[in-house]
Coordinates of C-alpha atoms in Angstrom, one line a residue:
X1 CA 8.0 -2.3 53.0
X2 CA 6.0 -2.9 56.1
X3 CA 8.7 -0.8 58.1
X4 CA 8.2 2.4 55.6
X5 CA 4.3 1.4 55.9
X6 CA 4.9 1.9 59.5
X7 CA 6.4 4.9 59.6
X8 CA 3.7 6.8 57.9
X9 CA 0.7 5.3 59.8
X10 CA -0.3 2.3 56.8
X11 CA -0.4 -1.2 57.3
X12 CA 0.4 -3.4 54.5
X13 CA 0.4 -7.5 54.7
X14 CA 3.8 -7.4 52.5
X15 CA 5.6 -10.6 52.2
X16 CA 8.0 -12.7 50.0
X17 CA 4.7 -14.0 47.8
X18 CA 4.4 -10.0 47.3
X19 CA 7.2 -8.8 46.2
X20 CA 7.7 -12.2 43.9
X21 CA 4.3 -10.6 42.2
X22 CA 6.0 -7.5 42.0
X23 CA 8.7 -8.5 40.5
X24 CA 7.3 -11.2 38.2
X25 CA 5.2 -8.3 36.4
X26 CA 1.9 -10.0 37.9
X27 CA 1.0 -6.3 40.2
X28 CA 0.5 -3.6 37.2
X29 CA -0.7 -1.1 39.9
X30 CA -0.6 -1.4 43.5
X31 CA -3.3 -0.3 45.1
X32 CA -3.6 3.2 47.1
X33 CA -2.0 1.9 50.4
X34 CA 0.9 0.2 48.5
X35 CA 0.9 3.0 46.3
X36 CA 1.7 5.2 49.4
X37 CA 3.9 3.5 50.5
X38 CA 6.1 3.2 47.6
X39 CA 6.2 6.5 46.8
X40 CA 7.4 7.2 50.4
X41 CA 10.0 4.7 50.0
X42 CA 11.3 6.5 46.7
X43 CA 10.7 10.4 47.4
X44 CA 10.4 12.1 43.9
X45 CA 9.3 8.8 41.8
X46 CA 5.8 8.6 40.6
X47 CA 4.3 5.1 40.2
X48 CA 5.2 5.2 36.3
X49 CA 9.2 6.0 37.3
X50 CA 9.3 2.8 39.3
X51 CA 7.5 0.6 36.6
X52 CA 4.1 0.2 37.0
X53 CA 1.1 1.3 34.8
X54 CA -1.4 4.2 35.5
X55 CA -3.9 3.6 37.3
X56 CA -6.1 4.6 34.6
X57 CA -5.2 2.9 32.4
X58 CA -6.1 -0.7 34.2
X59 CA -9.2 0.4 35.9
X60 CA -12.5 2.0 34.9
X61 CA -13.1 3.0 31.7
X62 CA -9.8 4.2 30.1
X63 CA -8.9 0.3 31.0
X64 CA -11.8 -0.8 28.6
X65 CA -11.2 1.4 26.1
X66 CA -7.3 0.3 26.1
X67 CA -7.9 -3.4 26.1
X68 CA -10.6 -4.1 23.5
X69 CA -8.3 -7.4 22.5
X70 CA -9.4 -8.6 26.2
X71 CA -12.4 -7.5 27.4
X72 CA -14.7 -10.3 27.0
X73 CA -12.1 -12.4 29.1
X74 CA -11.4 -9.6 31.7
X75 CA -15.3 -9.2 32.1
X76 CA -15.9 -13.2 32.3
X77 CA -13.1 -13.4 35.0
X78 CA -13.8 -10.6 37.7
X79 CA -10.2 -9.7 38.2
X80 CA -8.4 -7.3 40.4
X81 CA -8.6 -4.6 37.4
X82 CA -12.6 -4.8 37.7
X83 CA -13.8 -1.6 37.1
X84 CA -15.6 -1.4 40.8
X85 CA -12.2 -2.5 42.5
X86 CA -12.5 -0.5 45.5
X87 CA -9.9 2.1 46.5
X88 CA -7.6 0.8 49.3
X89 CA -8.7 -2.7 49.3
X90 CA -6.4 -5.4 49.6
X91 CA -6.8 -6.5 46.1
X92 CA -3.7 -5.4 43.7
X93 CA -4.0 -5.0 40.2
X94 CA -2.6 -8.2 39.2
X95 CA -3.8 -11.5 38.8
X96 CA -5.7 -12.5 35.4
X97 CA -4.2 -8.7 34.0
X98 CA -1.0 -10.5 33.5
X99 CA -2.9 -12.5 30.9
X100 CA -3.4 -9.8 29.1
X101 CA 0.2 -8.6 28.6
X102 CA 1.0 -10.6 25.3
X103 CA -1.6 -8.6 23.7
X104 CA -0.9 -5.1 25.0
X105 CA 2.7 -3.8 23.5
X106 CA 2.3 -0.6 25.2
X107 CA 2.4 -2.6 28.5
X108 CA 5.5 -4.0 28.1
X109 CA 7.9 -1.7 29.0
X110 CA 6.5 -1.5 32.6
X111 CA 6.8 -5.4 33.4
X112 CA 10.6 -4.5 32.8
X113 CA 11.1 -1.3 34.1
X114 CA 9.7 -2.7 37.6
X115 CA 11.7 -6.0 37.2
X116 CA 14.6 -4.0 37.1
X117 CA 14.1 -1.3 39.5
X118 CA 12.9 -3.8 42.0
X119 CA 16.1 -6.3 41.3
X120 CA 18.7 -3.6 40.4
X121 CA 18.0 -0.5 42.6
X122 CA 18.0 2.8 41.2
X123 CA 21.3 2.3 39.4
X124 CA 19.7 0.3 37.0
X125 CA 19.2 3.7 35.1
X126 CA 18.5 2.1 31.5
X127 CA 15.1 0.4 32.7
X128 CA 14.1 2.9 36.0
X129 CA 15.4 6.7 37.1
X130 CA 19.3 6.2 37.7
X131 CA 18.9 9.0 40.8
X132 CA 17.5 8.5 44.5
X133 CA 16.9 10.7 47.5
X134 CA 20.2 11.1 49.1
X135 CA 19.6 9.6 52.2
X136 CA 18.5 6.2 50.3
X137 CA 22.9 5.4 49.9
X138 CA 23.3 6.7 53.1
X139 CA 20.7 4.8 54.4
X140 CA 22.6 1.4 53.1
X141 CA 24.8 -1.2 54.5
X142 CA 26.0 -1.8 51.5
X143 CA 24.9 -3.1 47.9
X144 CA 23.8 -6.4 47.4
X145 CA 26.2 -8.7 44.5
X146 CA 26.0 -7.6 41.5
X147 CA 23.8 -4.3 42.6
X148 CA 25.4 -0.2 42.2
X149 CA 24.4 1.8 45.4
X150 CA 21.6 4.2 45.0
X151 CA 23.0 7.7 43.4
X152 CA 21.9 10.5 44.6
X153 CA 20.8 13.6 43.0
X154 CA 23.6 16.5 42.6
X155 CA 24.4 18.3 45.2
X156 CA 26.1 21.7 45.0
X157 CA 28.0 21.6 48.4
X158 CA 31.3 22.0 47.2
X159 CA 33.5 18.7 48.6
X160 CA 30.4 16.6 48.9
X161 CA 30.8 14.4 45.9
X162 CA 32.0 11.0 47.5
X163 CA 33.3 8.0 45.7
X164 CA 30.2 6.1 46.1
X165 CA 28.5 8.9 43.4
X166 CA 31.7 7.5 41.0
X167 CA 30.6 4.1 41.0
X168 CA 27.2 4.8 40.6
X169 CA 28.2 6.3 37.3
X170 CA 30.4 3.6 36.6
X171 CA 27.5 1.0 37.3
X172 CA 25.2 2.6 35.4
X173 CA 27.1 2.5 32.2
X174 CA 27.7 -1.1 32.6
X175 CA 24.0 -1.9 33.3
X176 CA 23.3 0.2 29.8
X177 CA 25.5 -1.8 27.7
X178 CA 23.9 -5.3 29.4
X179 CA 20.3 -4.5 29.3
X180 CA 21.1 -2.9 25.4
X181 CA 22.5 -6.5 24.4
X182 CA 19.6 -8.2 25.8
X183 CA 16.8 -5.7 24.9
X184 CA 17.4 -3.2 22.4
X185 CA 17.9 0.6 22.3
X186 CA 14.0 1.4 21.6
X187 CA 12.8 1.3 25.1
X188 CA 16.1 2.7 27.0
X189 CA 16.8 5.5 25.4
X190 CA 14.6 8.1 27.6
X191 CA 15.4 7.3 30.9
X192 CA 19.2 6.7 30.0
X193 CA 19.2 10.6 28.3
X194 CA 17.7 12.2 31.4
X195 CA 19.9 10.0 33.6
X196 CA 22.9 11.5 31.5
X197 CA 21.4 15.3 31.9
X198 CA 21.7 14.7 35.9
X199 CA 25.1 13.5 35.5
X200 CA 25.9 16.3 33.9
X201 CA 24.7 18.2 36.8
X202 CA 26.4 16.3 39.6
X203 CA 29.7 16.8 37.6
X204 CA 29.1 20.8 37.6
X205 CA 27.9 20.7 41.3
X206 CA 30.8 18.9 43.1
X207 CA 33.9 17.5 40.4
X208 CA 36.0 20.8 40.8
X209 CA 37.1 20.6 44.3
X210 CA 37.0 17.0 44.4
X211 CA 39.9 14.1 44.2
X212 CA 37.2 11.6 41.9
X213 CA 36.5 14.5 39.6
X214 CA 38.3 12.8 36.8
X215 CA 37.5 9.6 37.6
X216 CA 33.7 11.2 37.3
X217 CA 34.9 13.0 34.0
X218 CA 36.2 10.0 32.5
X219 CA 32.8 7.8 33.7
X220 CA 30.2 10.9 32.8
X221 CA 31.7 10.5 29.4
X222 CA 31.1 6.9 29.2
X223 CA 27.8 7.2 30.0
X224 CA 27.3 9.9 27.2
X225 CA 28.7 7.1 24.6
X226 CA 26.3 4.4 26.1
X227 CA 23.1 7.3 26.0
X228 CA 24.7 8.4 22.6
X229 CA 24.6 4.6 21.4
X230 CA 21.1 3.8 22.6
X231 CA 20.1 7.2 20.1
X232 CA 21.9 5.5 17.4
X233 CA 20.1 2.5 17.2
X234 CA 16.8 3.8 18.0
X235 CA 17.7 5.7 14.7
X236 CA 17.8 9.0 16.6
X237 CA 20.8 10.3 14.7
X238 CA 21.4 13.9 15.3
X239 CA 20.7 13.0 19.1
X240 CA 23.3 10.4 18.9
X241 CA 25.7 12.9 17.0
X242 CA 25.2 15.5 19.9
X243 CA 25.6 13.0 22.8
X244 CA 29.2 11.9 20.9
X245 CA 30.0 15.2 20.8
X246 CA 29.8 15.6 24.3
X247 CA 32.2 12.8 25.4
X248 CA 34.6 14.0 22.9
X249 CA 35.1 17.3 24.8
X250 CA 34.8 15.3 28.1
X251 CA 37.8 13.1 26.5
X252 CA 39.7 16.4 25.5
X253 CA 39.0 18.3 29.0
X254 CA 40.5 15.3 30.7
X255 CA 43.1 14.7 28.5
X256 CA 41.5 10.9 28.5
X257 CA 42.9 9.0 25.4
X258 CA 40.6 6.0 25.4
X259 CA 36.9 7.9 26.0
X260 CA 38.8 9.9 23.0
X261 CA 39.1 6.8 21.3
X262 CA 36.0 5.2 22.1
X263 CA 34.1 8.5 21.2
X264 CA 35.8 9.0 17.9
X265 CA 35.2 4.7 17.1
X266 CA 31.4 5.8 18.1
X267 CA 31.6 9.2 15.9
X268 CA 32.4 6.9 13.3
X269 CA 30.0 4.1 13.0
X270 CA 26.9 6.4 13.0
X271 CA 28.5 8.7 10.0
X272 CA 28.6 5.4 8.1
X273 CA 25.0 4.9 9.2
X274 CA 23.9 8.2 8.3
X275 CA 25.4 8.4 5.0
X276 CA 28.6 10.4 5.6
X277 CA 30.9 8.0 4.7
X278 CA 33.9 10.4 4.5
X279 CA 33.4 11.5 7.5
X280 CA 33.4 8.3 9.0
X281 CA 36.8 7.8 7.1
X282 CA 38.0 10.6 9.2
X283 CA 36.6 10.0 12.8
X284 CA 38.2 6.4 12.6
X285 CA 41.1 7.6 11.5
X286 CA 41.6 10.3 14.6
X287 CA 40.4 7.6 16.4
X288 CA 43.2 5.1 15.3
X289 CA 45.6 8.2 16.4
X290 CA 44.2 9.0 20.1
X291 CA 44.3 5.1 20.6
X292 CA 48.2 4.3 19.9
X293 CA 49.0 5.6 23.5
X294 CA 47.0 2.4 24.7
X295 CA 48.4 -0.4 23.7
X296 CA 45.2 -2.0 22.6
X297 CA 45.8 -4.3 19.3
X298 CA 41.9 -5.0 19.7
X299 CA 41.0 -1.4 19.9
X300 CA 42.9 -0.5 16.7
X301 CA 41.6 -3.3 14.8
X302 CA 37.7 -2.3 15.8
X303 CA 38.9 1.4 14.3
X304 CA 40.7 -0.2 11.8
X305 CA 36.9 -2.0 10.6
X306 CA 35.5 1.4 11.2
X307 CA 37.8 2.7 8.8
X308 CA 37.2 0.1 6.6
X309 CA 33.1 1.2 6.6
X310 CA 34.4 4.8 5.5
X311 CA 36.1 3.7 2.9
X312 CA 33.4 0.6 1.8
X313 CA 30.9 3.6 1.7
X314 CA 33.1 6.2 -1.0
X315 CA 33.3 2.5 -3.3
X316 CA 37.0 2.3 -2.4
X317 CA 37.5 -1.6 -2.4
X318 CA 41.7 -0.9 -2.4
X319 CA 41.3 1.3 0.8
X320 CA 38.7 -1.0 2.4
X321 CA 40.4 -4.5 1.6
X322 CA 43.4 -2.4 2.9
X323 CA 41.9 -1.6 6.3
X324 CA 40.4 -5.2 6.8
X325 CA 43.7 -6.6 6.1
X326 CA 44.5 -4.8 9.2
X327 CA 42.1 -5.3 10.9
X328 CA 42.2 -9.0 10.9
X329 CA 46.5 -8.6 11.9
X330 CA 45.3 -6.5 14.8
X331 CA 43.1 -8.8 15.8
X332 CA 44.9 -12.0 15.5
X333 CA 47.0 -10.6 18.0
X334 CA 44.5 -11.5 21.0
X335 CA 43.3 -9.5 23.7
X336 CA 45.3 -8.1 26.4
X337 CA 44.9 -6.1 29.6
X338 CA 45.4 -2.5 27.8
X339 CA 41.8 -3.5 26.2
X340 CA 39.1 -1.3 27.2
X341 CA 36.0 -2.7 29.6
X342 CA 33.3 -1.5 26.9
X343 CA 34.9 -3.3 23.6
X344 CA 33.0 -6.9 25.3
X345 CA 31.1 -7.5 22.1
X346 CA 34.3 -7.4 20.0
X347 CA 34.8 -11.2 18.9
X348 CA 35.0 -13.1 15.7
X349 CA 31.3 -13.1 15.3
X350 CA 31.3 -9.2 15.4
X351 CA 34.5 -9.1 12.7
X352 CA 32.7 -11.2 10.6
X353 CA 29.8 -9.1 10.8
X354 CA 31.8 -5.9 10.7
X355 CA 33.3 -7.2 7.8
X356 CA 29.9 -8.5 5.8
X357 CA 28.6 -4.6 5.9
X358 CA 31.7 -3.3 4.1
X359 CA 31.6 -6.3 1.1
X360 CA 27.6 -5.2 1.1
X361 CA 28.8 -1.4 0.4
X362 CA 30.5 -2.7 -2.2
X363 CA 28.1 -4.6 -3.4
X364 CA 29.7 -8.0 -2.8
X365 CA 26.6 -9.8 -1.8
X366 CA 27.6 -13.1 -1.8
X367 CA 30.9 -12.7 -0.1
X368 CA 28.3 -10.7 2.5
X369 CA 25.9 -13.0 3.0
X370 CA 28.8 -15.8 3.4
X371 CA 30.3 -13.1 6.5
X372 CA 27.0 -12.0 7.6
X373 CA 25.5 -16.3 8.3
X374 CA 29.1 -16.7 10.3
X375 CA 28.7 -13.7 12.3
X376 CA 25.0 -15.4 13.4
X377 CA 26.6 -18.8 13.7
X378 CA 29.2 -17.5 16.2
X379 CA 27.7 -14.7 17.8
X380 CA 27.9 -15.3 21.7
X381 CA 23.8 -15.9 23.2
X382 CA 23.6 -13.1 25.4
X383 CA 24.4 -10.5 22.6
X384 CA 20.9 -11.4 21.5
X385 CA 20.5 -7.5 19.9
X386 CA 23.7 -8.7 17.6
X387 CA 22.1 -11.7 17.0
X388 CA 19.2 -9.8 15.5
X389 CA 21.1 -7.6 13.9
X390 CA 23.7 -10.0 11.8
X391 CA 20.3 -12.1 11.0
X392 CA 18.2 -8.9 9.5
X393 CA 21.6 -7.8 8.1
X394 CA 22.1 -11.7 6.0
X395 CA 18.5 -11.9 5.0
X396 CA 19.5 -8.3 3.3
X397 CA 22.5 -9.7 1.8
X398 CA 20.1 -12.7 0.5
X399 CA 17.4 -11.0 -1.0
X400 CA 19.5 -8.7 -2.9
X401 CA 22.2 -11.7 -3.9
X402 CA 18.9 -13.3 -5.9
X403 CA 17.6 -15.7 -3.2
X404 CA 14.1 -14.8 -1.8
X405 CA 13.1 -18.0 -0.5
X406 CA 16.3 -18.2 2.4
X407 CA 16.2 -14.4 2.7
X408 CA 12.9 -14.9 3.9
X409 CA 13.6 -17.4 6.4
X410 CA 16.5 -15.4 7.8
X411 CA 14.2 -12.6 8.2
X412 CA 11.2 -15.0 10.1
X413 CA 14.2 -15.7 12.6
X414 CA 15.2 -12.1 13.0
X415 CA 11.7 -11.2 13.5
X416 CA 11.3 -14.0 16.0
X417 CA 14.8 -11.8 18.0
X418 CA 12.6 -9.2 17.5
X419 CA 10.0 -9.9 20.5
X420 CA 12.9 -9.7 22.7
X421 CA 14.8 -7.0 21.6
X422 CA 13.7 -3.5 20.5
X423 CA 16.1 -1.8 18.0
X424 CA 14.5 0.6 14.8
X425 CA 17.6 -0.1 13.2
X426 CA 17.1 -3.6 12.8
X427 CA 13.5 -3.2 11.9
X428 CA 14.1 -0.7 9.3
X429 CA 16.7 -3.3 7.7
X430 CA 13.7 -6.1 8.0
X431 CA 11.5 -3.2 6.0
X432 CA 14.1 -2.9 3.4
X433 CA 14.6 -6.3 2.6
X434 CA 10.5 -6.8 2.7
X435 CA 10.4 -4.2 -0.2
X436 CA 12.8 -6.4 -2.6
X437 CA 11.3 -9.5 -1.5
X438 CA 7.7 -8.2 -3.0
X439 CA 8.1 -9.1 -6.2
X440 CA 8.6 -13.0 -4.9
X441 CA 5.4 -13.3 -3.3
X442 CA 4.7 -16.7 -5.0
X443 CA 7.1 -18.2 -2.7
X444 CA 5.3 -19.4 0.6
X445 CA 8.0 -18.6 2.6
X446 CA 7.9 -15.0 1.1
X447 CA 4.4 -14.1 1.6
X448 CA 4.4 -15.3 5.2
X449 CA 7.7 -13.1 6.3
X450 CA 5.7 -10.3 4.2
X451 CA 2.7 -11.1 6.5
X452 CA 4.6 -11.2 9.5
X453 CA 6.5 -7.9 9.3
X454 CA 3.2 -6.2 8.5
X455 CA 1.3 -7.8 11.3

């Protein structure tokens, strides 16, 4: 920081207490000589791309206006977000601010967009822009543990994709697929989609003269799963169709059978969701073909549970018991080195869950509710979206099954997930069950998960 302030004639007093600040969420804005030099550090990136707040919106007026639940605190404490802050001062806008976060839902997202640009780099494409200037990877020694070098933006040279853009790809999707388990789709989805749309365009700029071009094909494709997923449970459906639709002809241009798999598993699981049940029959079944080649017993039985959501959803309980049967072999079998990196959250909390959805097509409550409170009981911490998920899915199962009180509590606790993790799927589920559970409102419990959802 103080090297880049150097460089274009600032000064800034930047140390470690700094950047902690930074990083802790504590700085919502920096102020203007910060502010230049960030944005000289990060050519193309407004203050909003790296994860802070508008300026506007934590001074002056619009601050006011936007923080009614605070004012008389903010006014009694003369912060660093004082409406006469002075323009290049050293003050930040931090300090008593962060108080007011709890409050402000629509600050949120910034806290972790700058934690994670700040801690991940511009990999970290699911919580901060996935591309940098291209000098930025050229510029490093190297990435720190755990961090994806910088990827640049597409370059039309022919030859000049390296294997450094590869991984990038490659580290990208993996930081998706962690920061969905922990957080939810809601507040991903955006920067992940136009992250995906630049891929697309560093794979037309440099893949065809290239030696990683199918390595790139293979990763671009993953990445259009992981955008495609994040659409999907933000309940963006036809996005979600149209991103899946991509990988597929990724998976069929490079003759990939697992993306082709993984796409079709995908493909799947959102017809269910949507309604298409017989089409979900069919994309798991494909899927189940393109995967033999693999070698995967895991892989087939996660298709084989897919299949088993088709056929759950046409009231088929020979077909679905069928595929479940199958399912469970598969899965008995244990993993194995064929199995692909993204199929992580397949364990025996996620077959049970898998499982409790087809018995609740059927209308099998109780046998669902028995699945779905085993799935929660075994569902590994940091899968805390899953956790969410199997909870809003038992209290379901509970209030339909004829027992308001429990369903109730379930729902408190998936609520309480819910602060954490930010998924319209699970929140419509929560709405659902809330409209059975009205005509129980004599029951404390009850009226206080009614309360809480609408709050």
């Amino acid at each position: 920081m103080r090297r880049a302030a150097r460089e274009i004639g600032e000064q800034v007093s930047c140390d470690a207490r700094y950047i902690g600040r930074v990083e802790a969420g504590e700085i919502r804005c920096p102020n203007y000589a910060y502010e230049r030099v960030f944005l000289h550090m990060f050519p193309g990136y407004t203050l909003t791309d790296l994860g802070f707040t508008e300026r506007e919106a934590v001074r002056g007026r619009a601050a006011r206006r936007t923080r009614t639940t605070v004012r008389e605190a903010a006014e009694d404490r003369p912060g660093p977000c004082a409406p006469d802050h002075s323009p290049g001062g050293r003050a930040d806008c931090g300090g008593t601010e962060h108080n007011c976060q709890s409050t402000i839902q629509s600050y949120e997202e910034s806290d972790v967009l700058r934690r994670a640009f700040m801690t991940g780099g511009p990999a970290a494409l699911a919580t901060a822009p996935l591309w940098g200037p291209a000098h930025a990877a050229e510029a490093r020694t190297g990435p720190a543990e755990g961090e994806g070098a910088a990827l640049p933006r597409p370059r039309p040279a022919a030859g000049a994709l390296g294997r450094g853009d590869v991984l990038s790809v490659e580290e990208a999707v993996r930081r998706i697929r962690l920061l969905d388990d922990r957080h939810g789709a809601d507040n991903l989805y955006r920067r992940a989609d136009l992250a995906l749309r630049q891929t697309f365009e560093l794979l037309d700029s440099g893949a065809r003269a290239h030696a990683h071009s199918e390595r790139l094909n293979s990763h671009t494709g993953e990445l259009a799963l992981s955008v495609g997923w994040l659409a999907h449970d933000s309940e963006r459906y036809q996005e979600a169709r149209s991103h899946y639709g991509e990988a597929l002809a990724l998976a069929r241009v490079g003759s990939d059978p697992g993306l082709e798999a993984h796409a079709f598993c995908n493909t799947a699981f959102l017809a269910r969701d949507a309604g298409r049940p017989r089409e979900a029959l069919r994309a798991a079944q494909a899927g189940q073909q393109a995967a033999r080649r693999l070698g995967s017993s895991r892989l087939q039985a996660l298709l084989a549970l897919r299949e088993a959501g088709g056929w759950g959803g046409l009231g088929d309980r020979a077909g679905c018991e069928e595929a479940l049967s199958r399912a469970r072999t598969l899965f008995d079998k244990g993993p194995s080195d064929s199995d692909p990196e993204w199929m992580s959250f397949l364990c025996h909390a996620e077959l049970s869950g898998l499982e409790s959805q087809c018995w609740s097509a059927l209308g099998d409550w109780e046998r669902a509710a028995e699945l779905a409170r085993e799935a929660v009981a075994l569902q590994p911490a940091q899968f805390v979206r899953n956790r969410a998920l199997f909870t809003a899915e038992l209290a379901g199962n509970l209030a339909v099954g004829g027992d308001p009180v429990e369903a109730a509590t379930e729902g408190n606790r998936a609520l309480t997930l819910l602060e954490t993790v930010h998924s319209a799927r699970v929140r419509r589920m929560l709405r659902a069950t809330a409209e059975r559970l009205g005509p129980h409102t004599r029951h404390v419990e009850v009226a206080g998960f009614l309360a809480r959802l609408s709050a």
